mmCIF file of C-alpha atoms and ligand atoms in Angstrom:
data_model
loop_
_atom_site.group_PDB
_atom_site.id
_atom_site.type_symbol
_atom_site.label_atom_id
_atom_site.label_comp_id
_atom_site.label_asym_id
_atom_site.label_seq_id
_atom_site.Cartn_x
_atom_site.Cartn_y
_atom_site.Cartn_z
ATOM 1 C CA MET G 27 -186.023 68.743 -51.106
ATOM 2 C CA ASN G 28 -185.684 67.605 -54.783
ATOM 3 C CA GLY G 29 -186.285 64.118 -53.897
ATOM 4 C CA LYS G 30 -189.741 62.624 -55.430
ATOM 5 C CA PHE G 31 -191.870 60.536 -53.557
ATOM 6 C CA ILE G 32 -193.851 58.068 -55.472
ATOM 7 C CA THR G 33 -196.458 55.526 -54.082
ATOM 8 C CA PHE G 34 -198.135 52.547 -55.447
ATOM 9 C CA GLU G 35 -201.517 51.405 -54.557
ATOM 10 C CA GLY G 36 -204.013 48.769 -55.602
ATOM 11 C CA PRO G 37 -206.070 45.982 -54.392
ATOM 12 C CA GLU G 38 -204.777 42.572 -53.367
ATOM 13 C CA GLY G 39 -203.036 40.740 -56.254
ATOM 14 C CA SER G 40 -203.053 44.119 -58.401
ATOM 15 C CA GLY G 41 -199.459 43.131 -59.277
ATOM 16 C CA LYS G 42 -198.023 46.607 -58.014
ATOM 17 C CA THR G 43 -194.957 44.764 -56.537
ATOM 18 C CA SER G 44 -193.852 43.562 -60.038
ATOM 19 C CA VAL G 45 -194.546 46.940 -61.351
ATOM 20 C CA ILE G 46 -192.294 48.701 -58.893
ATOM 21 C CA ILE G 47 -189.539 46.175 -59.833
ATOM 22 C CA GLY G 48 -189.936 46.978 -63.437
ATOM 23 C CA VAL G 49 -189.948 50.871 -62.576
ATOM 24 C CA GLU G 50 -186.761 50.681 -60.388
ATOM 25 C CA LYS G 51 -185.058 48.760 -63.209
ATOM 26 C CA PHE G 52 -186.008 51.466 -66.000
ATOM 27 C CA LEU G 53 -185.103 54.499 -63.608
ATOM 28 C CA THR G 54 -181.837 53.033 -62.428
ATOM 29 C CA GLU G 55 -180.853 52.370 -66.003
ATOM 30 C CA GLU G 56 -181.550 55.938 -66.796
ATOM 31 C CA GLY G 57 -179.211 57.038 -63.998
ATOM 32 C CA TYR G 58 -181.695 57.963 -61.196
ATOM 33 C CA SER G 59 -180.987 57.166 -57.609
ATOM 34 C CA ILE G 60 -183.810 55.281 -56.171
ATOM 35 C CA LEU G 61 -184.979 53.832 -52.978
ATOM 36 C CA THR G 62 -187.401 51.142 -53.199
ATOM 37 C CA THR G 63 -189.530 50.554 -49.973
ATOM 38 C CA ARG G 64 -192.878 49.228 -48.740
ATOM 39 C CA GLU G 65 -195.489 49.479 -46.157
ATOM 40 C CA PRO G 66 -196.337 48.362 -43.613
ATOM 41 C CA GLY G 67 -192.745 47.748 -43.260
ATOM 42 C CA GLY G 68 -189.566 49.003 -44.843
ATOM 43 C CA ILE G 69 -187.335 49.447 -41.682
ATOM 44 C CA LYS G 70 -187.082 47.097 -38.523
ATOM 45 C CA ILE G 71 -189.371 48.845 -36.271
ATOM 46 C CA ALA G 72 -192.253 48.991 -38.883
ATOM 47 C CA GLU G 73 -191.511 45.290 -39.888
ATOM 48 C CA ASP G 74 -191.893 44.172 -36.587
ATOM 49 C CA ILE G 75 -195.397 46.025 -36.379
ATOM 50 C CA ARG G 76 -196.425 44.433 -39.795
ATOM 51 C CA SER G 77 -195.846 41.000 -38.671
ATOM 52 C CA ILE G 78 -198.238 41.773 -35.875
ATOM 53 C CA ILE G 79 -200.877 43.382 -38.067
ATOM 54 C CA LEU G 80 -200.811 40.792 -40.618
ATOM 55 C CA ASP G 81 -200.432 37.623 -38.365
ATOM 56 C CA ILE G 82 -203.453 35.382 -39.335
ATOM 57 C CA ASP G 83 -203.866 34.499 -35.841
ATOM 58 C CA ASN G 84 -204.816 37.940 -34.814
ATOM 59 C CA THR G 85 -208.369 37.717 -35.751
ATOM 60 C CA GLU G 86 -209.457 39.407 -32.679
ATOM 61 C CA MET G 87 -207.574 42.674 -33.747
ATOM 62 C CA ASP G 88 -209.874 46.037 -33.127
ATOM 63 C CA ALA G 89 -210.534 48.361 -36.349
ATOM 64 C CA HIS G 90 -208.909 51.112 -34.363
ATOM 65 C CA ALA G 91 -205.969 49.124 -33.082
ATOM 66 C CA GLU G 92 -205.295 48.260 -36.545
ATOM 67 C CA ALA G 93 -205.434 51.737 -37.981
ATOM 68 C CA LEU G 94 -203.232 52.973 -35.232
ATOM 69 C CA LEU G 95 -200.654 50.389 -35.827
ATOM 70 C CA PHE G 96 -200.484 51.203 -39.479
ATOM 71 C CA ALA G 97 -200.269 54.771 -38.479
ATOM 72 C CA ALA G 98 -197.398 54.123 -36.181
ATOM 73 C CA SER G 99 -195.685 51.914 -38.446
ATOM 74 C CA ARG G 100 -195.894 54.843 -40.956
ATOM 75 C CA SER G 101 -194.403 57.270 -38.753
ATOM 76 C CA GLN G 102 -191.438 55.331 -38.024
ATOM 77 C CA HIS G 103 -190.777 54.190 -41.657
ATOM 78 C CA PHE G 104 -191.515 57.999 -43.007
ATOM 79 C CA ASN G 105 -189.287 59.667 -40.375
ATOM 80 C CA GLU G 106 -186.401 57.057 -40.387
ATOM 81 C CA LYS G 107 -186.557 56.289 -44.028
ATOM 82 C CA ILE G 108 -188.508 58.365 -46.306
ATOM 83 C CA LEU G 109 -187.794 62.041 -45.265
ATOM 84 C CA PRO G 110 -183.751 61.401 -45.248
ATOM 85 C CA ALA G 111 -183.891 60.035 -48.621
ATOM 86 C CA LEU G 112 -186.373 62.768 -49.939
ATOM 87 C CA GLU G 113 -183.559 65.099 -48.571
ATOM 88 C CA ASP G 114 -180.883 63.283 -50.347
ATOM 89 C CA ASN G 115 -182.689 63.940 -53.493
ATOM 90 C CA LYS G 116 -183.783 60.287 -54.077
ATOM 91 C CA ILE G 117 -186.820 58.988 -56.093
ATOM 92 C CA ILE G 118 -188.699 56.865 -53.548
ATOM 93 C CA LEU G 119 -190.965 54.145 -54.816
ATOM 94 C CA CYS G 120 -193.163 53.075 -52.001
ATOM 95 C CA ASP G 121 -195.272 50.009 -52.124
ATOM 96 C CA ARG G 122 -198.606 51.454 -50.155
ATOM 97 C CA PHE G 123 -198.646 54.424 -48.123
ATOM 98 C CA ILE G 124 -201.226 56.628 -46.535
ATOM 99 C CA ASP G 125 -204.084 55.786 -49.164
ATOM 100 C CA SER G 126 -204.228 52.218 -48.128
ATOM 101 C CA SER G 127 -205.097 53.444 -44.825
ATOM 102 C CA LEU G 128 -207.721 55.697 -45.973
ATOM 103 C CA ALA G 129 -209.401 52.882 -48.294
ATOM 104 C CA TYR G 130 -208.902 49.834 -45.816
ATOM 105 C CA GLN G 131 -209.201 51.297 -42.391
ATOM 106 C CA GLY G 132 -211.100 54.468 -43.262
ATOM 107 C CA HIS G 133 -213.723 53.192 -45.874
ATOM 108 C CA ALA G 134 -213.671 49.388 -45.827
ATOM 109 C CA ARG G 135 -213.586 49.222 -41.890
ATOM 110 C CA GLU G 136 -215.966 52.203 -41.954
ATOM 111 C CA LEU G 137 -213.711 54.113 -39.465
ATOM 112 C CA GLY G 138 -214.238 57.064 -41.770
ATOM 113 C CA ILE G 139 -211.686 58.422 -44.363
ATOM 114 C CA ASP G 140 -211.240 61.855 -42.730
ATOM 115 C CA LYS G 141 -210.984 60.355 -39.153
ATOM 116 C CA VAL G 142 -208.235 57.901 -40.423
ATOM 117 C CA TYR G 143 -206.768 60.946 -42.293
ATOM 118 C CA GLU G 144 -206.510 62.882 -39.013
ATOM 119 C CA ILE G 145 -204.449 60.052 -37.028
ATOM 120 C CA ASN G 146 -202.242 59.918 -40.054
ATOM 121 C CA LYS G 147 -201.802 63.452 -39.980
ATOM 122 C CA PHE G 148 -200.648 63.229 -36.325
ATOM 123 C CA ALA G 149 -198.070 60.453 -37.615
ATOM 124 C CA ILE G 150 -196.536 62.188 -40.578
ATOM 125 C CA GLY G 151 -197.843 65.641 -40.694
ATOM 126 C CA ASP G 152 -199.287 67.076 -43.834
ATOM 127 C CA GLN G 153 -196.902 65.149 -46.202
ATOM 128 C CA LEU G 154 -198.568 63.431 -49.305
ATOM 129 C CA PRO G 155 -197.033 61.520 -52.079
ATOM 130 C CA GLU G 156 -196.128 63.789 -54.964
ATOM 131 C CA LEU G 157 -197.703 61.030 -57.370
ATOM 132 C CA THR G 158 -199.653 57.809 -56.706
ATOM 133 C CA ILE G 159 -200.037 55.079 -59.130
ATOM 134 C CA PHE G 160 -202.980 52.902 -58.562
ATOM 135 C CA ILE G 161 -202.735 49.614 -60.340
ATOM 136 C CA ASP G 162 -206.508 49.049 -61.295
ATOM 137 C CA VAL G 163 -207.779 45.258 -61.291
ATOM 138 C CA PRO G 164 -211.091 44.340 -59.798
ATOM 139 C CA PRO G 165 -210.808 42.555 -56.345
ATOM 140 C CA SER G 166 -212.235 39.313 -57.642
ATOM 141 C CA VAL G 167 -209.382 39.157 -60.102
ATOM 142 C CA GLY G 168 -206.819 40.337 -57.801
ATOM 143 C CA LEU G 169 -207.981 38.079 -54.828
ATOM 144 C CA LYS G 170 -207.689 34.944 -57.522
ATOM 145 C CA ARG G 171 -204.379 35.858 -58.303
ATOM 146 C CA VAL G 172 -203.299 35.963 -54.488
ATOM 147 C CA PHE G 173 -204.685 32.572 -53.873
ATOM 148 C CA SER G 174 -203.223 30.883 -57.070
ATOM 149 C CA ASN G 175 -199.416 32.019 -56.625
ATOM 150 C CA SER G 176 -196.962 31.473 -53.903
ATOM 151 C CA ARG G 177 -197.399 34.740 -51.946
ATOM 152 C CA LYS G 178 -197.860 34.185 -47.984
ATOM 153 C CA ILE G 179 -201.484 34.630 -47.301
ATOM 154 C CA ASP G 180 -202.085 37.350 -44.577
ATOM 155 C CA ARG G 181 -204.728 38.181 -42.498
ATOM 156 C CA LEU G 182 -206.384 41.100 -44.670
ATOM 157 C CA ASP G 183 -206.319 38.674 -47.752
ATOM 158 C CA LEU G 184 -208.581 36.342 -45.720
ATOM 159 C CA GLU G 185 -211.247 39.197 -45.477
ATOM 160 C CA SER G 186 -214.395 38.342 -47.715
ATOM 161 C CA LEU G 187 -214.808 39.646 -51.080
ATOM 162 C CA LYS G 188 -217.521 42.168 -49.968
ATOM 163 C CA PHE G 189 -214.704 43.850 -47.878
ATOM 164 C CA HIS G 190 -212.234 43.956 -50.619
ATOM 165 C CA GLU G 191 -215.040 45.421 -52.929
ATOM 166 C CA LYS G 192 -215.420 48.151 -50.263
ATOM 167 C CA VAL G 193 -211.712 48.821 -50.311
ATOM 168 C CA TYR G 194 -211.867 49.376 -54.093
ATOM 169 C CA GLU G 195 -214.669 51.721 -53.503
ATOM 170 C CA GLY G 196 -212.668 53.501 -50.860
ATOM 171 C CA TYR G 197 -209.758 53.922 -53.588
ATOM 172 C CA MET G 198 -212.324 55.389 -56.105
ATOM 173 C CA ILE G 199 -213.291 57.944 -53.705
ATOM 174 C CA ILE G 200 -209.715 58.899 -52.924
ATOM 175 C CA ALA G 201 -209.082 58.873 -56.644
ATOM 176 C CA LYS G 202 -211.747 61.643 -56.800
ATOM 177 C CA LYS G 203 -210.548 63.608 -53.893
ATOM 178 C CA TYR G 204 -206.653 63.586 -55.160
ATOM 179 C CA ILE G 205 -207.441 63.845 -58.756
ATOM 180 C CA ASN G 206 -204.040 65.508 -59.323
ATOM 181 C CA ARG G 207 -201.835 62.934 -57.772
ATOM 182 C CA PHE G 208 -203.891 59.937 -57.844
ATOM 183 C CA LYS G 209 -203.565 58.237 -61.327
ATOM 184 C CA LEU G 210 -205.030 55.004 -62.509
ATOM 185 C CA VAL G 211 -203.213 52.347 -64.636
ATOM 186 C CA ASP G 212 -205.097 49.238 -66.102
ATOM 187 C CA GLY G 213 -203.503 46.391 -64.291
ATOM 188 C CA THR G 214 -205.536 43.487 -66.244
ATOM 189 C CA GLN G 215 -203.134 44.259 -69.240
ATOM 190 C CA PRO G 216 -199.707 42.201 -69.753
ATOM 191 C CA ILE G 217 -197.335 43.252 -67.119
ATOM 192 C CA GLU G 218 -194.897 44.848 -69.296
ATOM 193 C CA LYS G 219 -197.585 47.196 -70.659
ATOM 194 C CA VAL G 220 -198.732 48.046 -67.005
ATOM 195 C CA ILE G 221 -194.903 48.937 -66.524
ATOM 196 C CA ASP G 222 -194.811 50.906 -69.460
ATOM 197 C CA ASP G 223 -197.942 53.036 -68.870
ATOM 198 C CA THR G 224 -196.566 53.541 -65.264
ATOM 199 C CA ILE G 225 -193.375 54.879 -66.759
ATOM 200 C CA LYS G 226 -195.094 57.405 -68.668
ATOM 201 C CA ILE G 227 -196.915 58.922 -66.124
ATOM 202 C CA ILE G 228 -193.819 59.042 -63.829
ATOM 203 C CA LYS G 229 -191.718 60.850 -66.484
ATOM 204 C CA ASN G 230 -194.190 63.648 -66.352
ATOM 205 C CA ILE G 231 -192.918 64.544 -62.758
ATOM 206 C CA LEU G 232 -189.280 63.840 -63.476
HETATM 207 P P1 LIG V 303 -199.303 44.123 -49.107
HETATM 208 O O1 LIG V 303 -199.964 42.835 -49.349
HETATM 209 O O2 LIG V 303 -199.512 44.975 -50.181
HETATM 210 O O3 LIG V 303 -197.764 44.114 -48.533
HETATM 211 O O4 LIG V 303 -200.080 44.699 -47.910
HETATM 212 C C1 LIG V 303 -200.370 44.376 -46.771
HETATM 213 C C2 LIG V 303 -201.497 44.273 -46.147
HETATM 214 O O5 LIG V 303 -201.893 45.696 -45.425
HETATM 215 C C3 LIG V 303 -202.767 44.646 -47.437
HETATM 216 O O6 LIG V 303 -203.836 43.762 -47.307
HETATM 217 C C4 LIG V 303 -203.027 46.138 -47.230
HETATM 218 C C5 LIG V 303 -202.962 46.310 -45.863
HETATM 219 N N1 LIG V 303 -202.950 47.755 -45.545
HETATM 220 C C6 LIG V 303 -203.765 48.303 -44.676
HETATM 221 O O7 LIG V 303 -205.003 48.030 -44.660
HETATM 222 N N2 LIG V 303 -203.577 49.530 -44.534
HETATM 223 C C7 LIG V 303 -202.314 50.322 -44.687
HETATM 224 O O8 LIG V 303 -202.066 51.444 -44.158
HETATM 225 C C8 LIG V 303 -201.271 49.572 -45.385
HETATM 226 C C9 LIG V 303 -200.118 50.063 -45.823
HETATM 227 C C10 LIG V 303 -201.701 48.184 -45.765
#
């Protein structure tokens, strides 16, 4: 397999979706074959699971059920869409992946990073991204952006600032654990600079 699997992570409102659009444009112009996708979602079954997980009315959702639903959607997405694209030598730009589960469900929901990794291993095997770009913004800044723009608010956005600070803390644990693939980019800079910094890191693996 000569494809490249690159994931993007960050707190709510980090701007990673805009960064992905900028990176996709640059790499496409350079002649690379790109597949852009997202989690939870990316294909029908996983998008259906996404709407259940993020529905603001599902306030009673149990943390274990939440972690399992994310893992289920990931299994379908990975096997149906990501693996075939990797085999087709594409560069995959994926908005969130396993590290979101480790930070949100493993650390912030206190299920345990290792435990959540285990259920994901059942879902996707040992496969990890080759590179993960973490768009680094303080949770309070990101949340302010979410609530002041037009993006639809979901169930996880509505968690407390304390929860989102714990998510961030989880990401910092993951950053130390996966120091070789997990790269931080300052997301408080102007968007063009965030995209440029990200492209510089990606070029190292192309
Ligand atoms: P998004 O807003 O970036 O599309 O992500 C949807 C929400 O789902 C966001 O609050 C992060 C959360 N999430 C998890 O809690 N665990 C996961 O494994 C994934 C992929 C997302």
